XYZ file of C-alpha atoms in Angstrom:
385
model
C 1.451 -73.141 30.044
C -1.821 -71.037 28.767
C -2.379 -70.369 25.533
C -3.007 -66.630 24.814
C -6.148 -66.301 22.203
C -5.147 -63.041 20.045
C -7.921 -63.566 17.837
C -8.833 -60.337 18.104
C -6.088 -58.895 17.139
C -5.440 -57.058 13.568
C -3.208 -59.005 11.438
C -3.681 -56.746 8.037
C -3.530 -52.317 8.113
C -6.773 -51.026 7.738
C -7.313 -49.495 4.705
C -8.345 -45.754 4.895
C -11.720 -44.696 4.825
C -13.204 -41.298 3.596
C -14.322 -38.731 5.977
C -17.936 -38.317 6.845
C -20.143 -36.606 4.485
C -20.930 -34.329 7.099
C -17.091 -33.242 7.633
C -16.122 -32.737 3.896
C -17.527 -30.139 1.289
C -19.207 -27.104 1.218
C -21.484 -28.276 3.713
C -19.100 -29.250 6.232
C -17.576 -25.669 5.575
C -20.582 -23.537 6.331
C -20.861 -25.475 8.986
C -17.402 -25.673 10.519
C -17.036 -21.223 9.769
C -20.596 -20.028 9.736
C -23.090 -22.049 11.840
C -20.380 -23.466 14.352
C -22.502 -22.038 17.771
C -25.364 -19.840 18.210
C -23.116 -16.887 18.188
C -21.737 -17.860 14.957
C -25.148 -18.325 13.398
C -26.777 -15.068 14.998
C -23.645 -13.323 13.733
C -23.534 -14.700 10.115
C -27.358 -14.189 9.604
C -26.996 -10.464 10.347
C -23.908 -10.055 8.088
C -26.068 -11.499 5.314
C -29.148 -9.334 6.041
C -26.367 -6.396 6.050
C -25.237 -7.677 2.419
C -28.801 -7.868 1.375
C -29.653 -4.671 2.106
C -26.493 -2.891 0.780
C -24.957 -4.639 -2.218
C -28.396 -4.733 -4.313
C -28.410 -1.342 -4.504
C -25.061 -0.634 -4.502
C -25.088 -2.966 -8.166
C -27.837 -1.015 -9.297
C -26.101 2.294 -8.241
C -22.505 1.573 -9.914
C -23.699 -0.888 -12.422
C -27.525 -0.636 -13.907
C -28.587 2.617 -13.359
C -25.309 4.044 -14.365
C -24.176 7.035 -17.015
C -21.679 5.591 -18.918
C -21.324 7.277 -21.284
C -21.571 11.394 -22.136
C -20.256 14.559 -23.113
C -21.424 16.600 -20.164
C -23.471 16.835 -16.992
C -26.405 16.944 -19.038
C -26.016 13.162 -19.318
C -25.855 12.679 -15.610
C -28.643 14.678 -14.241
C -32.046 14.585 -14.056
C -34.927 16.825 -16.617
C -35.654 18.955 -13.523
C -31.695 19.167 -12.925
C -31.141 19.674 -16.457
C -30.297 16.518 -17.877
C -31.794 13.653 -20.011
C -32.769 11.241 -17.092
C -36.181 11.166 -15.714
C -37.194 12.128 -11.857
C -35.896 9.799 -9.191
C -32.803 8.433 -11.623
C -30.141 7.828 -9.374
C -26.591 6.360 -11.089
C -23.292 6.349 -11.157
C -21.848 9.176 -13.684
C -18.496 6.811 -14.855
C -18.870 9.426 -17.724
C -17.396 12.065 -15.590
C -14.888 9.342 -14.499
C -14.031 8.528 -18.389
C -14.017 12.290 -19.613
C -11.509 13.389 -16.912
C -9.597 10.172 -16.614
C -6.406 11.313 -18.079
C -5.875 14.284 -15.274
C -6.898 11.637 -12.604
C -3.576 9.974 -13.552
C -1.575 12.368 -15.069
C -3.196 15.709 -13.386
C -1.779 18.831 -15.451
C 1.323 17.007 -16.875
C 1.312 18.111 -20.907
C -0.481 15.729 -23.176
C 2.472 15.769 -25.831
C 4.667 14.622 -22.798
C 2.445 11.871 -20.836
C 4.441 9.061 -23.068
C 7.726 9.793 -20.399
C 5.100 9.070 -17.281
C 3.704 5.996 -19.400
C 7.727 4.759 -20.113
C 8.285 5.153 -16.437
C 5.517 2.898 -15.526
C 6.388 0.635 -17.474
C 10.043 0.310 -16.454
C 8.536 0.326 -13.122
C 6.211 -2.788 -13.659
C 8.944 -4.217 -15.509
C 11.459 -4.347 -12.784
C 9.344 -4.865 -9.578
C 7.287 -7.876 -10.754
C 10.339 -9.995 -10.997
C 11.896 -8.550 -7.867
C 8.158 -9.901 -6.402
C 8.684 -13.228 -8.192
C 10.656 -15.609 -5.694
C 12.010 -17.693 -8.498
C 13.122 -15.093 -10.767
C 17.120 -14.976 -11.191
C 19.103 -12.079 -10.573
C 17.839 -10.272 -7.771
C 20.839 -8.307 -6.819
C 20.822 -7.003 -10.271
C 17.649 -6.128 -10.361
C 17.256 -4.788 -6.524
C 20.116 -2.384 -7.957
C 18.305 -0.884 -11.031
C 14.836 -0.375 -9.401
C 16.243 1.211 -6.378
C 19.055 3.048 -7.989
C 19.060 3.306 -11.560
C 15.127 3.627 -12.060
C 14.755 6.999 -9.459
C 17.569 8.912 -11.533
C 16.269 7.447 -15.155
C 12.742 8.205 -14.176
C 13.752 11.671 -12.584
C 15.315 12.789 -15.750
C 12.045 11.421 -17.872
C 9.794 12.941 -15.436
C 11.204 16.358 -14.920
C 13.029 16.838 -18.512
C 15.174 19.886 -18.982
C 17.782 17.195 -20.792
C 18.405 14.802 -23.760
C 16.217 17.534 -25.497
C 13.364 16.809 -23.137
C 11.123 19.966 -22.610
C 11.040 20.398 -18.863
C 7.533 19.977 -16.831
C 7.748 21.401 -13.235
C 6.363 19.547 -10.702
C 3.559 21.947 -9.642
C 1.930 20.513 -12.866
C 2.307 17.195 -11.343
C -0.971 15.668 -10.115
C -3.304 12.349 -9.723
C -1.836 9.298 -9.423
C 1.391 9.940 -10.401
C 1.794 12.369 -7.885
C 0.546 9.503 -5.360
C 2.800 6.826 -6.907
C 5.908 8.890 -6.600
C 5.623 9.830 -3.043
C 4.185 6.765 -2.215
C 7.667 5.162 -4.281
C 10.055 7.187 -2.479
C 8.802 7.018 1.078
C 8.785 3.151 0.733
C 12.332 2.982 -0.585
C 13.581 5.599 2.134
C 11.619 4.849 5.141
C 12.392 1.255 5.327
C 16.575 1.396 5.434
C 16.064 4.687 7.330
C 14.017 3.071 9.916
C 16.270 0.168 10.367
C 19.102 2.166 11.421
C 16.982 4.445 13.557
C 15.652 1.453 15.418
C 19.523 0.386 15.688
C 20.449 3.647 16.591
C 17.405 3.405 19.602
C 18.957 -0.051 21.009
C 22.846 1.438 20.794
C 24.901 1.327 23.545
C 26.211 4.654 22.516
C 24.685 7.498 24.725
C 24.739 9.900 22.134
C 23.611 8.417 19.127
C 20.830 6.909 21.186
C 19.656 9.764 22.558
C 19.601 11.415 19.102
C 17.586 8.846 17.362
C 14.929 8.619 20.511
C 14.756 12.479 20.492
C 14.087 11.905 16.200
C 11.382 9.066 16.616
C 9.250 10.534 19.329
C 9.559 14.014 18.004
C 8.046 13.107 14.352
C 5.646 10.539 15.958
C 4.177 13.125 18.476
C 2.905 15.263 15.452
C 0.994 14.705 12.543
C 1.534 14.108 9.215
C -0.291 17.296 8.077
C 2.262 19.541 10.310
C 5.387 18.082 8.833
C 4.210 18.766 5.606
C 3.022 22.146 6.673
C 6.542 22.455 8.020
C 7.995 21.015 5.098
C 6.172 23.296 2.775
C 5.363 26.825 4.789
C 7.530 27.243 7.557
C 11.138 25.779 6.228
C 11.871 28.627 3.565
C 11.686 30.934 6.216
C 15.166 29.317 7.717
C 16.779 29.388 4.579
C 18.614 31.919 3.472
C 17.513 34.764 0.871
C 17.209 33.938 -2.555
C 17.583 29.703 -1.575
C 14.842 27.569 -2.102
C 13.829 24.092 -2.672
C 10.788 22.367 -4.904
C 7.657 21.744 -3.079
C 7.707 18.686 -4.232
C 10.933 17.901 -3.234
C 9.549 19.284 0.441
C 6.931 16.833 0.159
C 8.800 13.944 -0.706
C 10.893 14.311 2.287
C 8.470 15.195 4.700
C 6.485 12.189 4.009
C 9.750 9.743 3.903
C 11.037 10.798 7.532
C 8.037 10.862 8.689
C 7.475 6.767 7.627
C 10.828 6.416 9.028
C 10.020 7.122 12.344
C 6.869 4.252 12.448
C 9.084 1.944 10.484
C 11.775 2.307 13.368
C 9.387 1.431 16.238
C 8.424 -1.713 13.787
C 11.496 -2.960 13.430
C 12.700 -2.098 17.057
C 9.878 -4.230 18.162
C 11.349 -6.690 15.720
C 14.434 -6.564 17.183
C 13.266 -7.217 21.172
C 11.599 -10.279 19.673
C 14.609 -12.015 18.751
C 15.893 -14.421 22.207
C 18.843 -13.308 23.194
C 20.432 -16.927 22.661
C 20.429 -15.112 18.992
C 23.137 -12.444 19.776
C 25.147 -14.334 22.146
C 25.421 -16.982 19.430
C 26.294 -14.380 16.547
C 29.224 -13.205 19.227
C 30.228 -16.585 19.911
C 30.827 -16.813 16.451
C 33.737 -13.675 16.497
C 30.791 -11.700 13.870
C 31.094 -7.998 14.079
C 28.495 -5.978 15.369
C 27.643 -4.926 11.274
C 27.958 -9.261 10.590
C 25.788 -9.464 13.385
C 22.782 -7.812 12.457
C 23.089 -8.056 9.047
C 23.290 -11.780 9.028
C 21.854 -13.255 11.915
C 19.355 -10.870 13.718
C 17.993 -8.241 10.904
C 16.899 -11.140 9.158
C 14.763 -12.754 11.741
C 13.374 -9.325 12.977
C 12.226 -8.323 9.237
C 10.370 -11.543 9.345
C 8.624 -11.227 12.577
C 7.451 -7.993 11.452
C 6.589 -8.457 8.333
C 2.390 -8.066 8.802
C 4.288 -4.211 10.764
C 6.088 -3.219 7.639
C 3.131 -3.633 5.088
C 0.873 -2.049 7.255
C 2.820 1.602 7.530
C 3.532 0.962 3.474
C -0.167 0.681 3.018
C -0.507 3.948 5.962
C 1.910 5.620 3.612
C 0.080 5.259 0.681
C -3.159 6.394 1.627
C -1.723 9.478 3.663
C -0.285 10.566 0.433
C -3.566 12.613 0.450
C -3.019 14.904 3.022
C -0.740 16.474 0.469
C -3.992 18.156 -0.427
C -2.845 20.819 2.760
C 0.106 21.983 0.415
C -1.526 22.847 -2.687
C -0.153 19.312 -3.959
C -2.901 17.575 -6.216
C -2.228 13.453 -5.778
C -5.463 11.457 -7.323
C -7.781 12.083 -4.679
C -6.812 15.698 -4.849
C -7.404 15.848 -8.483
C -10.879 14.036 -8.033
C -11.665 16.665 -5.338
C -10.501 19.210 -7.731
C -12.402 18.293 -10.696
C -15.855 18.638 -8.602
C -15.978 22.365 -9.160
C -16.156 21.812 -13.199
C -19.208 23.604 -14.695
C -19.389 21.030 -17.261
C -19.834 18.345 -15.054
C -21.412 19.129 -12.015
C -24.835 17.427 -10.487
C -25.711 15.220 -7.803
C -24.032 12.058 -9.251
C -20.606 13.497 -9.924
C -18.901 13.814 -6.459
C -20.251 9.814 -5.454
C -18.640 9.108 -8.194
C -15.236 10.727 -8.375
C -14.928 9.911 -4.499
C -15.594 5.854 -5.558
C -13.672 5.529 -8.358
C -10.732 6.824 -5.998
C -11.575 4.681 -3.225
C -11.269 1.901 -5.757
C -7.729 2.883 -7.206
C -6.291 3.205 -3.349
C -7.828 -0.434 -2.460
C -6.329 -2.366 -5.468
C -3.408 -1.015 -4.375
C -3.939 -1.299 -0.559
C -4.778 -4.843 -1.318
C -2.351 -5.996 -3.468
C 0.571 -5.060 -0.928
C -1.977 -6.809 1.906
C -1.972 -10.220 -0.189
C 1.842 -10.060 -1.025
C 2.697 -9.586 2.435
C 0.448 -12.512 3.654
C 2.110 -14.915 0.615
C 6.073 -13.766 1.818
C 5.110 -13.937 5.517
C 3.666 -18.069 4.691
C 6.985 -18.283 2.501
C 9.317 -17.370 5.354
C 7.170 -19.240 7.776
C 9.696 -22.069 7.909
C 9.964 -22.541 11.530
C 6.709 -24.076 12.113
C 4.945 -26.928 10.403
C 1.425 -26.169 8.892
């Protein structure tokens, strides 16, 4: 009998060597997401001859050349425009910005009263951040007092008229607050609202179905700028003499059903994602059709559709604007508003007032954006990254 030679066979592990210099680092990055073909490189050398030619002066737009500070338009215009700047000074006038910030956020709320819009924020910040913290303890308690002790506190702060609170209607409402509250409110009604209505769509129930399809595809046909015309105009004529509501109030439910009916098609198309293996299981099980979709299927379709959700939240928000149509004055409204000041008008103002807005709506735009991409990795659990 032979004797196999297995000489060349490993008798200790390996140990493990580092990658390649040319597949670790920054290198290896720009390489890997910038440079990886032709295309890639063609396509990353234009974006950076785009960047070149608009963030230079874009910085010395909104950063060196700008007004900082002043008093009046004097400050922001030209000698030949009647300023202090010499010909061909173009700059952003974050003076205007600074001199009018307080209506930007407050609009024409009283000054003695702005500390009750300040305490609401506050409690605001106060109980969402944990509610955002995954760790944090107590969620059910504090799920209840944001969305059902903090809208009656804050109502009763905001509005006044008790507790020896002088009352502020809401037609001196304006700039962001005016944008946070709508924005608040549609969020918290839309998304329960729009669950049901997508639940009501998939019944088996002929009437309840055909109500909720006749609800969704009515409000989705039209836009948002009729329902608040609607909402604001044409609804007082139906009521009866001598019965009326606050536009506000109009507005605030214009904008929520009309989020509702997106938010149903969301989580409808939440719902046909889930296999059916998924229901047939929950009935196996004896759950109720309430057990069922609360505990089993909801949750899955909510996840699914997360990236959905954010997206008409962040819709939402911005469309808050269109309450312009109304005579309702949110923070672009109020920046819009403030261009036809004596005191500050020249070139630079408008840029300015429109920038400083588009800033406000992006932080807030983007922070929802990022949270949603951090919960959607955090429920991610049925694939391995």
């Amino acid at each position: 009998m032979s004797q196999t030679d297995l000489s060349y066979v490993r008798t200790e592990m390996a140990l493990p060597q580092p990658a390649p210099p040319r597949e670790r680092g920054p290198v290896a990055w720009i390489r890997k997401n910038l440079f990886a073909n032709p295309f890639d490189s063609v396509l990353t050398i234009l974006g950076l001859l785009l960047v070149v030619a608009i963030v230079p002066p874009l910085i010395n737009w909104a950063l060196i050349q700008a007004q900082w500070t002043g008093t009046d338009r004097t400050f922001c215009a030209t000698v030949a425009q009647g300023g202090i700047h010499p010909e061909g000074w173009s700059g952003a006038c974050w003076a205007f910005v600074t001199a009018k910030f307080g209506q930007f956020m407050f609009g024409r709320y009283p000054l003695d009263e702005r500390w009750r819009v300040i305490l609401v924020a506050i409690m605001f910040v106060g109980l969402l951040v944990p509610l955002l913290i995954p760790r944090a303890p107590r969620k059910g308690l504090n799920a209840i007092l944001l969305f059902l002790v903090f809208p009656v506190v804050a109502f009763f702060l905001l509005v006044g008229g008790v507790f020896g609170l002088p009352h502020v209607e809401t037609p001196l409402w304006g700039g962001l607050l005016v944008t946070l509250s709508l924005s608040f409110v549609g969020i918290v009604v839309s998304l329960p609202l729009g669950i049901l209505l997508a639940l009501g769509r998939r019944s088996k129930m002929p009437v309840v179905k055909m109500l909720c399809v006749i609800f969704i595809e009515t409000v989705r046909g039209v836009p948002l700028i009729t329902v608040l015309f609607m909402a604001s105009v044409m609804l007082p004529l139906f009521l009866p003499a001598g019965v009326t509501f606050d536009k506000f109030l109009r507005a605030l439910i214009g904008v929520s059903l009309f989020a509702s009916a997106y938010m149903a098609e969301v989580v409808r198309g939440g719902l046909q994602a889930i296999p059916k293996g998924q229901y047939e299981g929950a009935d196996s099980l004896g759950l109720s059709y309430w057990q069922k979709m609360g505990l089993i299927v909801l949750p899955q379709a909510l996840k699914l559709v997360i990236p959905g959700i954010v997206n008409t939240f962040i819709g939402m928000f911005k469309d808050t604007s269109l309450v312009y149509i109304i005579s309702m004055f949110d923070l672009l409204g109020v920046v819009r508003q403030n261009f036809s000041d004596a005191a500050w008008a020249s070139p630079q103002t408008p840029a300015s007032g429109l920038v400083f807005a588009a800033l406000v709506f992006w932080i807030f735009c983007f922070g929802m954006s990022r949270y949603s991409i951090y919960m959607e990795h955090r429920l991610d659990t049925g694939h391995k990254r």
